[in-house]
Coordinates of C-alpha atoms in Angstrom, one line a residue:
M1 CA -14.1 15.9 30.6
G2 CA -12.2 15.7 27.3
K3 CA -11.3 12.5 25.6
S4 CA -7.6 11.5 25.3
F5 CA -6.3 10.6 21.9
F6 CA -3.0 8.8 21.9
L7 CA -1.0 6.1 20.3
T8 CA 1.8 4.1 22.0
V9 CA 4.2 1.8 20.3
R10 CA 6.5 -0.7 22.0
E11 CA 9.0 -3.3 21.2
N12 CA 10.0 -5.8 23.9
E13 CA 13.4 -7.5 24.5
L14 CA 12.4 -10.5 22.4
G15 CA 11.5 -8.3 19.4
G16 CA 7.7 -8.4 19.8
R17 CA 5.9 -5.3 18.7
V18 CA 2.6 -3.9 19.9
V19 CA 0.6 -0.7 19.2
V20 CA -2.1 0.6 21.6
M21 CA -4.5 3.3 20.4
G22 CA -6.4 5.4 22.9
Y23 CA -10.1 6.1 23.2
A24 CA -12.1 5.8 19.9
P25 CA -9.2 5.3 17.5
W26 CA -11.6 5.4 14.6
I27 CA -12.2 9.1 15.1
C28 CA -10.5 11.2 12.5
L29 CA -10.0 8.1 10.2
H30 CA -10.4 10.2 7.1
S31 CA -7.8 12.8 8.1
V32 CA -4.5 13.0 6.3
G33 CA -2.6 12.7 9.6
K34 CA -4.5 9.7 10.9
R35 CA -4.0 7.9 7.5
L36 CA -0.3 8.6 7.5
Q37 CA 0.0 7.5 11.2
L38 CA -1.8 4.2 10.5
Q39 CA 0.3 3.5 7.4
S40 CA 3.5 4.1 9.4
V41 CA 2.3 1.9 12.2
A42 CA 1.5 -0.9 9.8
D43 CA 4.9 -0.6 8.2
W44 CA 6.6 -0.6 11.6
L45 CA 4.7 -3.6 12.9
S46 CA 5.6 -5.5 9.7
R47 CA 9.2 -4.5 10.1
D48 CA 9.1 -2.5 6.9
T49 CA 7.7 -5.3 4.7
M50 CA 4.4 -3.8 3.6
P51 CA 4.6 -4.5 -0.1
L52 CA 2.8 -1.3 -1.3
R53 CA 2.1 2.2 -0.1
V54 CA 0.2 5.1 -1.7
D55 CA 1.3 8.7 -0.8
E56 CA -1.7 10.7 -1.7
T57 CA -4.9 10.7 0.4
V58 CA -7.1 9.3 -2.3
P59 CA -9.6 6.5 -2.0
L60 CA -7.3 4.0 -3.7
L61 CA -7.7 0.5 -2.2
S62 CA -4.9 -1.9 -2.9
V63 CA -4.9 -5.7 -2.8
V64 CA -1.6 -7.5 -3.3
C65 CA -1.3 -11.2 -4.3
L66 CA 1.9 -13.4 -4.2
S67 CA 1.7 -16.7 -6.1
A68 CA 3.5 -19.9 -5.2
D69 CA 6.0 -19.3 -8.0
R70 CA 6.8 -15.9 -6.5
Q71 CA 5.1 -13.8 -9.2
W72 CA 3.0 -11.0 -7.7
G73 CA 0.5 -8.5 -8.6
A74 CA -1.4 -5.6 -7.1
V75 CA -4.9 -4.4 -7.9
L76 CA -5.5 -0.7 -7.3
L77 CA -9.2 0.1 -7.0
N78 CA -10.6 3.7 -7.0
A79 CA -13.3 3.3 -4.3
G80 CA -14.4 6.9 -4.7
M81 CA -17.0 8.8 -6.7
D82 CA -14.4 11.0 -8.3
E83 CA -11.6 10.3 -10.8
I84 CA -8.1 9.9 -9.3
R85 CA -6.0 12.1 -11.5
E86 CA -2.7 11.0 -10.0
A87 CA -1.3 8.7 -7.2
T88 CA 2.2 7.8 -6.3
V89 CA 2.6 4.1 -5.6
H90 CA 5.7 2.8 -3.7
L91 CA 6.5 -0.9 -4.2
R92 CA 9.0 -3.0 -2.4
V93 CA 10.2 -5.0 -5.4
A94 CA 13.7 -5.5 -6.8
A95 CA 12.3 -5.4 -10.4
R96 CA 12.6 -2.2 -12.4
R97 CA 10.0 -3.1 -15.0
G98 CA 6.5 -4.5 -14.7
R99 CA 3.2 -4.6 -16.6
Q100 CA 0.1 -2.5 -16.1
L101 CA -3.4 -3.7 -17.1
T102 CA -6.4 -1.4 -17.6
I103 CA -9.9 -2.3 -18.9
G104 CA -10.3 -1.4 -22.5
Q105 CA -6.6 -0.8 -23.1
L106 CA -3.6 -2.8 -24.2
E107 CA -1.2 -4.1 -21.6
R108 CA 1.7 -1.8 -21.3
E109 CA 5.1 -2.0 -19.7
V110 CA 5.8 0.3 -16.8
E111 CA 9.2 1.3 -15.4
L112 CA 9.8 2.0 -11.7
Q113 CA 11.8 4.9 -10.4
P114 CA 14.4 3.4 -8.1
E115 CA 14.1 4.0 -4.3
S116 CA 16.1 2.7 -1.3
S117 CA 13.4 0.1 -0.5
G118 CA 12.2 -0.7 -4.1
G119 CA 10.7 1.6 -6.6
C120 CA 7.8 3.9 -7.3
L121 CA 5.5 4.8 -10.2
T122 CA 2.7 7.2 -10.8
V123 CA -0.8 5.9 -11.8
R124 CA -3.1 8.4 -13.5
D125 CA -6.7 9.0 -14.5
I126 CA -8.4 6.1 -12.7
P127 CA -12.2 6.6 -13.1
P128 CA -14.6 6.1 -10.2
W129 CA -14.7 2.4 -9.4
G130 CA -12.1 1.8 -12.0
F131 CA -8.9 -0.1 -11.4
R132 CA -5.3 -0.7 -12.5
M133 CA -3.5 -4.0 -12.2
L134 CA 0.3 -4.1 -11.7
L135 CA 2.2 -7.3 -12.4
W136 CA 5.8 -8.3 -11.6
D137 CA 7.8 -11.5 -12.0
D138 CA 9.7 -11.3 -8.8
A139 CA 8.6 -11.3 -5.1
P140 CA 8.5 -8.2 -3.0
N141 CA 11.5 -7.3 -1.0
G142 CA 11.2 -8.6 2.6
R143 CA 9.1 -11.5 3.9
M144 CA 5.7 -12.1 2.4
A145 CA 3.8 -15.3 2.5
E146 CA 1.9 -16.7 -0.5
G147 CA -1.7 -15.4 -0.7
W148 CA -3.6 -12.1 -0.6
I149 CA -3.0 -9.0 1.4
W150 CA -5.6 -6.2 1.6
L151 CA -4.0 -2.8 2.1
N152 CA -5.7 0.5 2.3

């Protein structure tokens, strides 16, 4: 007998949202489709308030931090054994300019390309286990509490 793979999403009359994944939801975790599905589900559950999203299927882990004074930053870590040549990062911020920090390099200003929900930029040439840090002086669009959020 075959196993059934499914995903069901539901919003109730009071606005509560729930997602149920079928048998063994961890199967196919490394596929492009499953990754996109899980990103979309997380964004839907959060009512489109996920502060950061990466398009490409690269091992780029992201951690977002919002401080009490509403400044925020994101650390992008290449958790793979190969260089990430290019990755598109979508950010839900009102700012159009920020700063990028890289080990062994001077801080540099980065400009976001405008999008309907914020802006995007391309990060390039991140070595294995290397990282980029992005900093902005305003809070992400939408609701985000002070603290850390681990995104993948």
